[in-house]
mmCIF file of C-alpha atoms in Angstrom:
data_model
loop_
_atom_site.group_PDB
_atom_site.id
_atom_site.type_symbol
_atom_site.label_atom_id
_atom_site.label_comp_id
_atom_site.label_asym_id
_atom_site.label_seq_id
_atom_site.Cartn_x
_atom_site.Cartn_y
_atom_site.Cartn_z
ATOM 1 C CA UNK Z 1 4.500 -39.157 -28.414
ATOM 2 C CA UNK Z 2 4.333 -41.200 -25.050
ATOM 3 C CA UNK Z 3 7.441 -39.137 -24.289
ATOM 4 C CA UNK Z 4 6.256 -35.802 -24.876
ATOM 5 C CA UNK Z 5 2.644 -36.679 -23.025
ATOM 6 C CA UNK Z 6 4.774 -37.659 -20.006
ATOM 7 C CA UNK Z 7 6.411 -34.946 -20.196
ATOM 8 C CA UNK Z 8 3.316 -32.139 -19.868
ATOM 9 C CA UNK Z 9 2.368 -34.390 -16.868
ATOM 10 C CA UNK Z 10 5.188 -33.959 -15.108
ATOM 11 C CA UNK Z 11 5.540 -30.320 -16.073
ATOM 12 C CA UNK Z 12 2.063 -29.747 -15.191
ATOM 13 C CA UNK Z 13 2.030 -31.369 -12.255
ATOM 14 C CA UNK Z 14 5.297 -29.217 -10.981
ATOM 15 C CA UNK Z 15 3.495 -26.193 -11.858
ATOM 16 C CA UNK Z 16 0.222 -26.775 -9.683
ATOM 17 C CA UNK Z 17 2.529 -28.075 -7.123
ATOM 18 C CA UNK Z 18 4.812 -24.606 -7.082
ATOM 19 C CA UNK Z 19 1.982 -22.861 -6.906
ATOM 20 C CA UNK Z 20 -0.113 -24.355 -4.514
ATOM 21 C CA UNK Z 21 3.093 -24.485 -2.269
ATOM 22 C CA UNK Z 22 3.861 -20.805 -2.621
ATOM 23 C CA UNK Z 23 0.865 -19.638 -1.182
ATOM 24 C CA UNK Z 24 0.787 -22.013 1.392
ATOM 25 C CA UNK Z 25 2.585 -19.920 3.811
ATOM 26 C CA UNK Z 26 1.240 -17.674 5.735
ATOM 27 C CA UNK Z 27 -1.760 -18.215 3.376
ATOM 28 C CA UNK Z 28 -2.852 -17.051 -0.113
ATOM 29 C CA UNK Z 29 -0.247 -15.004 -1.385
ATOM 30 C CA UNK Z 30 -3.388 -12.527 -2.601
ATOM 31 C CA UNK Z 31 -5.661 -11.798 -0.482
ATOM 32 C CA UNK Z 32 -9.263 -10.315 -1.136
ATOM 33 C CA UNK Z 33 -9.789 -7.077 1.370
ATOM 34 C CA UNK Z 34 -13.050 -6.386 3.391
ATOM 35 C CA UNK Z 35 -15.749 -4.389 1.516
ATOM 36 C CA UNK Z 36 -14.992 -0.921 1.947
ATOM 37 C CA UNK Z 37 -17.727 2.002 2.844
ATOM 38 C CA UNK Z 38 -18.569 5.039 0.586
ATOM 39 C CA UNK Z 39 -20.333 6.711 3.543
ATOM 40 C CA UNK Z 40 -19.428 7.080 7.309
ATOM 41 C CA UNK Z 41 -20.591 8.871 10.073
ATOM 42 C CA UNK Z 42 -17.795 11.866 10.356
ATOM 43 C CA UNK Z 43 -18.128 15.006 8.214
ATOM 44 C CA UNK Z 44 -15.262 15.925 6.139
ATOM 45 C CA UNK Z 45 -15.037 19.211 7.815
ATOM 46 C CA UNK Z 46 -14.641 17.165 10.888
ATOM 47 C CA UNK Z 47 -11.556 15.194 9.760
ATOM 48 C CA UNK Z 48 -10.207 18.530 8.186
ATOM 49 C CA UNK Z 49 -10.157 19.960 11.469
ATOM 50 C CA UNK Z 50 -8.978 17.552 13.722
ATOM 51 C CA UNK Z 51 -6.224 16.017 10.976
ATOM 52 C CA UNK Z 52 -2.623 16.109 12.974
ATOM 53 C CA UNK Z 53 0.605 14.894 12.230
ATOM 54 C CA UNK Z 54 0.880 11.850 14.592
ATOM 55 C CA UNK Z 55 4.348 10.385 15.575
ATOM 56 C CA UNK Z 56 3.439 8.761 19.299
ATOM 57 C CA UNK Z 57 1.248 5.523 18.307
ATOM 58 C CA UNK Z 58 -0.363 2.998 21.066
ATOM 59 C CA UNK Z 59 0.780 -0.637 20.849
ATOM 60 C CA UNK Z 60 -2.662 -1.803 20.133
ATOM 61 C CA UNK Z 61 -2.845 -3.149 16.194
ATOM 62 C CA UNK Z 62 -5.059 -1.533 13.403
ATOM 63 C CA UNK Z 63 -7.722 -3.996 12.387
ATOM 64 C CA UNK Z 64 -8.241 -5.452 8.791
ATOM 65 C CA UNK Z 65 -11.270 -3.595 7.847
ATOM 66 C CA UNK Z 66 -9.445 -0.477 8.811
ATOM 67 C CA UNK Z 67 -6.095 -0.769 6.696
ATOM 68 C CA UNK Z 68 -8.509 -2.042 3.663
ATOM 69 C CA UNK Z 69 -10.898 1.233 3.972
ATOM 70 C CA UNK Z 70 -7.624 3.402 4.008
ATOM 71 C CA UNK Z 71 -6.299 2.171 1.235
ATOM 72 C CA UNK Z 72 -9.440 2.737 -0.485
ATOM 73 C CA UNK Z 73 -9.152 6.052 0.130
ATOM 74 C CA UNK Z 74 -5.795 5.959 -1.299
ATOM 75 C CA UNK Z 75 -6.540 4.274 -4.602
ATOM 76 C CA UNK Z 76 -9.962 2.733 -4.457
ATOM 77 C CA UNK Z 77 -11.701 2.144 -7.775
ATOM 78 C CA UNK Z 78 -14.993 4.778 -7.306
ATOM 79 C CA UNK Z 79 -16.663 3.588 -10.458
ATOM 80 C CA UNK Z 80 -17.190 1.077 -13.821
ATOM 81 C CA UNK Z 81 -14.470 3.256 -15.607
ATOM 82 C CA UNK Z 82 -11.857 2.494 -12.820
ATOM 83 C CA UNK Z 83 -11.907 6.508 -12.064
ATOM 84 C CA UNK Z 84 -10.363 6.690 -8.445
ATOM 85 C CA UNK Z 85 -10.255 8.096 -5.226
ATOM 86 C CA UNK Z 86 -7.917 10.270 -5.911
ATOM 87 C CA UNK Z 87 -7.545 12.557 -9.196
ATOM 88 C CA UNK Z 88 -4.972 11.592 -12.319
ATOM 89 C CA UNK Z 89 -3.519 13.555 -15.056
ATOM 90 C CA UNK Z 90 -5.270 11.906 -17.922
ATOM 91 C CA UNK Z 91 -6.637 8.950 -15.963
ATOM 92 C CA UNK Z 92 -3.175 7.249 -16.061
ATOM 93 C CA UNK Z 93 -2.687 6.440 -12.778
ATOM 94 C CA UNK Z 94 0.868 6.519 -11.892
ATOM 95 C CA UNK Z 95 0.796 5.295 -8.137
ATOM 96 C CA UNK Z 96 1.346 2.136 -6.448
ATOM 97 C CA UNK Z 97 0.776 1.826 -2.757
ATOM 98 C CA UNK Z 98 2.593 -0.686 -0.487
ATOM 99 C CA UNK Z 99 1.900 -1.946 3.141
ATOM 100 C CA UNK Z 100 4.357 -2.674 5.418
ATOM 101 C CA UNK Z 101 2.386 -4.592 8.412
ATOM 102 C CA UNK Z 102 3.503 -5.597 11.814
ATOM 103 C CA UNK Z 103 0.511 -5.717 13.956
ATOM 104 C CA UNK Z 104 -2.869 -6.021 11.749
ATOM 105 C CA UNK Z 105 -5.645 -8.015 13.220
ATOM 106 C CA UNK Z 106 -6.248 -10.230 10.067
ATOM 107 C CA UNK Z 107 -3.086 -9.833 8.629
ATOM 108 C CA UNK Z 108 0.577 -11.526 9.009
ATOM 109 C CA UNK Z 109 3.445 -9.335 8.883
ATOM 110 C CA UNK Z 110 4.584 -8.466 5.696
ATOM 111 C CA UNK Z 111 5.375 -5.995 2.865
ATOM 112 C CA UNK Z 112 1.491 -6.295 0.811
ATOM 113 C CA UNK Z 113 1.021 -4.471 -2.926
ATOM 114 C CA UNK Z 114 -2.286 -2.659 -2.843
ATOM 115 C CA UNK Z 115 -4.266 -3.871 -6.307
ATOM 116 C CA UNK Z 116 -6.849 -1.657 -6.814
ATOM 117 C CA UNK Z 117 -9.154 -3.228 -9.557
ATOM 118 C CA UNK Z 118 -9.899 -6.655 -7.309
ATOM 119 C CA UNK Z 119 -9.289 -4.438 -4.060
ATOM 120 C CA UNK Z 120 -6.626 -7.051 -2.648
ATOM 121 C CA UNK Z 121 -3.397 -7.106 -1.296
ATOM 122 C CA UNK Z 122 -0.690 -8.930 -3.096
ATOM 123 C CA UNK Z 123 1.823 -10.407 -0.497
ATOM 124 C CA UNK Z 124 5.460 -9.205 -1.749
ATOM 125 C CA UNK Z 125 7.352 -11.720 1.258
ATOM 126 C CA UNK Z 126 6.170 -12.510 4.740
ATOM 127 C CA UNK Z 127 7.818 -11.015 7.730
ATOM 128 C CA UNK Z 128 7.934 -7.760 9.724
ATOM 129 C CA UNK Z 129 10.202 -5.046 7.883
ATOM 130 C CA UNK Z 130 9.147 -2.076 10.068
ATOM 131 C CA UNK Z 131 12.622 -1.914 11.607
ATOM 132 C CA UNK Z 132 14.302 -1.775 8.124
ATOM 133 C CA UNK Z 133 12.103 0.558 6.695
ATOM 134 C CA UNK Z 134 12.671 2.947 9.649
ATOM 135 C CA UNK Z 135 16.179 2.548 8.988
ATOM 136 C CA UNK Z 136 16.236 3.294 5.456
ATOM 137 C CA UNK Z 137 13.802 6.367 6.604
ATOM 138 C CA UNK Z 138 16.881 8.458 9.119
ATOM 139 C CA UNK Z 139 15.518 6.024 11.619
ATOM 140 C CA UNK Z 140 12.446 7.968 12.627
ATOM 141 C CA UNK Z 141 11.021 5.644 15.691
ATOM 142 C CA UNK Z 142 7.322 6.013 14.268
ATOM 143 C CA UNK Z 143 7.805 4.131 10.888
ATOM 144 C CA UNK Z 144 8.765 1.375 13.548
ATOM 145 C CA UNK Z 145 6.354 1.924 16.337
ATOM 146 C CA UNK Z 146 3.407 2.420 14.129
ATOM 147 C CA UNK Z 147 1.329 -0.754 13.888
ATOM 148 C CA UNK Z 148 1.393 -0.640 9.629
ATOM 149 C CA UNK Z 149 2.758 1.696 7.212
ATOM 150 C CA UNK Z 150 1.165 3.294 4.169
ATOM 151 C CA UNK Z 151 4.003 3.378 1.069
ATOM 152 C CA UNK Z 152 3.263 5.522 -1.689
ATOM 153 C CA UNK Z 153 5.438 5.229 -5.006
ATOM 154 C CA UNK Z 154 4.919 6.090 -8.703
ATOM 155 C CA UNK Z 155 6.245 4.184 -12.351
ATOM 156 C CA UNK Z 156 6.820 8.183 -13.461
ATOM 157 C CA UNK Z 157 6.966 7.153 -17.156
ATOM 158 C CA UNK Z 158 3.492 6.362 -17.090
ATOM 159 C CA UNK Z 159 2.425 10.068 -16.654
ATOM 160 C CA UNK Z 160 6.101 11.388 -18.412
ATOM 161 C CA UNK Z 161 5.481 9.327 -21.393
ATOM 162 C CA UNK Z 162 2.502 11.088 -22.358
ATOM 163 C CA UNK Z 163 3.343 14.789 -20.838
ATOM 164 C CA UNK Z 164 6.747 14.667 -20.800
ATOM 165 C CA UNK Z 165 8.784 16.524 -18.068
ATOM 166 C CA UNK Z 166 5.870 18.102 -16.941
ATOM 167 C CA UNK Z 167 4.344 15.201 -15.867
ATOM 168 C CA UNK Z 168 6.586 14.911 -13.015
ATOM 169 C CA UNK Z 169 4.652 17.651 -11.212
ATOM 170 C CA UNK Z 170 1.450 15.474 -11.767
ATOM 171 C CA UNK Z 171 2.820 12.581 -10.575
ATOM 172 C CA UNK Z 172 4.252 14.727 -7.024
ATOM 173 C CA UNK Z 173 0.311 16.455 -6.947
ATOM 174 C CA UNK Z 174 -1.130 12.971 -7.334
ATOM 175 C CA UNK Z 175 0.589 11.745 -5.048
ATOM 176 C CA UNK Z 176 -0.168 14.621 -2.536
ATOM 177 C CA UNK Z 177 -4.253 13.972 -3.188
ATOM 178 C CA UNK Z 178 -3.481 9.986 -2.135
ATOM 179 C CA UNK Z 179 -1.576 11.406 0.896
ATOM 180 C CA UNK Z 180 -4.070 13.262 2.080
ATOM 181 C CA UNK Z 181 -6.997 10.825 1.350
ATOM 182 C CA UNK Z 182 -5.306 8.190 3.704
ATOM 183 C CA UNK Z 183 -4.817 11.271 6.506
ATOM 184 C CA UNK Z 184 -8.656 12.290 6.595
ATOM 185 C CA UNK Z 185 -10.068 8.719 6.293
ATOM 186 C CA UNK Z 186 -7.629 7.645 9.427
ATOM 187 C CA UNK Z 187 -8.914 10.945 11.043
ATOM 188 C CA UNK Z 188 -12.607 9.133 10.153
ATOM 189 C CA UNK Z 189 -11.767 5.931 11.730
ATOM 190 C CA UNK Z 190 -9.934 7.977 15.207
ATOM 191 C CA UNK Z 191 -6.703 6.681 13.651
ATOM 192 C CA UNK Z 192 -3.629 8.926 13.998
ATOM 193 C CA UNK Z 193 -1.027 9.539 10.457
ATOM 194 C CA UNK Z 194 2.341 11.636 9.271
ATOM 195 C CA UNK Z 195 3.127 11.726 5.710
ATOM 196 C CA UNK Z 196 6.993 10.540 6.284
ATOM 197 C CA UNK Z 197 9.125 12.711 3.716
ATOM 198 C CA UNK Z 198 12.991 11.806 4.227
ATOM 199 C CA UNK Z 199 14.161 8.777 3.630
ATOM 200 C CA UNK Z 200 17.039 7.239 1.452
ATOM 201 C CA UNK Z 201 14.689 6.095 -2.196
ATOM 202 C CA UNK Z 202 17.911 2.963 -2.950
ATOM 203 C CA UNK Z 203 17.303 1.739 0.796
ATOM 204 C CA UNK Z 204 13.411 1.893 0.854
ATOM 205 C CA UNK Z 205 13.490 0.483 -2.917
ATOM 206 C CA UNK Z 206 15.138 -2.684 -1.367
ATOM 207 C CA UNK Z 207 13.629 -2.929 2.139
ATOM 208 C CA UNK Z 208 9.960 -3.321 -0.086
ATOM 209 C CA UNK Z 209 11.294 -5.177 -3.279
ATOM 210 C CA UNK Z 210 10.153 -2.733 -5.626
ATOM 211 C CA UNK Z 211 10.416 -2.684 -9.071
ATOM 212 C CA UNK Z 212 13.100 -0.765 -10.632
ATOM 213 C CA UNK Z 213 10.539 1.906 -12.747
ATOM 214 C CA UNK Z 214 9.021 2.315 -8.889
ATOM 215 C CA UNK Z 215 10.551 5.296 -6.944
ATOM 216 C CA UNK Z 216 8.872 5.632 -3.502
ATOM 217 C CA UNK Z 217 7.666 9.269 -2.860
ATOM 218 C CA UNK Z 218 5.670 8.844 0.899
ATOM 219 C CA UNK Z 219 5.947 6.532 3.739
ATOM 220 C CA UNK Z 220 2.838 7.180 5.951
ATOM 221 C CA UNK Z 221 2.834 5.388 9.563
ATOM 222 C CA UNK Z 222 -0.579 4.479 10.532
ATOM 223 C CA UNK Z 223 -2.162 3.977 13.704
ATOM 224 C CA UNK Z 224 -4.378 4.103 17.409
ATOM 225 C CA UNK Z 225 -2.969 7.854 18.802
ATOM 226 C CA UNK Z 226 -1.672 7.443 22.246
#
C-alpha cells in the first residue's frame, strides 16, 4: 500500500509539474481574449463600401483587442445557445479558425486556435511561421508582410455526416459568411484584408499543426493599410 501511495505522489507531482512547465513559456498556453463589442461606431453600409482587397500592409502591429474583435466576427458565440456570428447548416459548426501572429501588441508570435465558447486563443507552438505559411501559400509576400493572419479550416464530416455530399457546399458557404465577417469588421476597425485562395492544403496542414479531419479553406492576412 505504501508502494502504491508513493507512487500517485510521484505521478501526481510529475503531472502538475508538466503542466505548470508547459505553459510557462511564453505564458499560459490559453489565453483569455479582450471583451469584444456588439456595437461600434461604423455603419455596415460603410464597411460594405469601402471593403478592398488589401495586399500592401504598414509595418506597424495589430493590437490585441483588435485580432480578438475579428475573430469574433469570425466565430463569436452571439447568444446562450452558442448560435454564432456567422450562419451553420443545422447549427453544426464545421469551422475552426487559426492565427498565425508575428507582430500583435499583446501577443507572442505564434500559430493560436480560436475557441469560441471561452473566447480564447489556444497556443498551438510559439514562434513566427509567417514566412512558412507564405511559402506553403505560392509565396504571396502579404501572408508574410501582414502583421497576423486569419486561417479558416473546416472538420467536413461534421456537416457531411449529417447531409452527406451536399454538405460540402455548406461547409464552402459557411466558410464564405466567416470570410466576409472578418473583411467588414477589419473595414470597422480601418484595418486592411484579402481572403488568400491558393495555397498547397498538405503544406499549410503542416506549417499550422492541424489535425488530420482539418482541411484549411482561407488564409486571410490582416492588417494597418499602407
Amino acid at each position: 500500500m505504501q508502494s502504491l501511495a508513493a507512487a500517485a505522489v510521484l505521478l501526481l507531482f510529475l503531472t502538475d509539474h508538466s503542466l505548470s512547465s508547459s505553459g510557462s513559456e511564453g505564458g499560459p498556453s490559453v489565453l483569455k481574449l479582450p471583451s469584444f463589442k456588439t456595437e461600434g461606431n461604423v455603419a455596415l453600409e460603410k464597411t460594405l463600401a469601402q471593403r478592398r482587397s488589401v495586399r500592401d500592409f504598414r509595418g506597424a502591429p495589430v493590437t490585441l483587442v483588435e485580432l480578438s474583435q475579428i475573430l469574433w466576427a469570425a466565430q463569436g458565440v452571439t447568444n446562450s445557445r452558442g448560435f454564432r456570428t456567422a450562419p451553420s447548416a443545422g447549427a453544426l459548426y464545421p469551422l475552426e479558425v487559426f492565427v498565425v501572429a508575428g507582430r500583435v501588441d499583446g501577443l507572442a508570435s505564434g500559430v493560436y486556435r480560436y475557441k469560441p465558447a471561452g473566447h480564447e486563443l489556444l497556443r498551438v507552438f510559439e514562434g513566427d511561421r509567417r514566412g512558412d505559411l507564405a511559402s506553403s501559400a505560392l509565396n504571396q509576400s502579404w501572408v508574410k508582410d501582414a502583421p497576423a493572419c486569419i486561417v479558416i479550416a473546416a472538420v467536413f464530416d461534421r456537416t457531411t455526416g449529417k447531409y452527406r455530399e451536399r454538405g460540402v457546399r455548406y461547409v464552402h458557404m459557411e466558410a464564405g459568411h466567416a470570410a466576409q465577417n472578418v473583411c467588414l469588421q477589419a473595414v470597422a476597425l480601418g484595418l486592411g484584408t484579402v481572403v488568400v485562395g491558393a495555397f498547397q492544403d498538405r503544406e499549410v496542414k503542416q506549417v499550422l499543426h492541424m489535425l488530420d479531419s482539418e482541411e484549411p479553406l482561407a488564409i486571410i492576412p490582416l492588417g494597418r493599410i499602407r
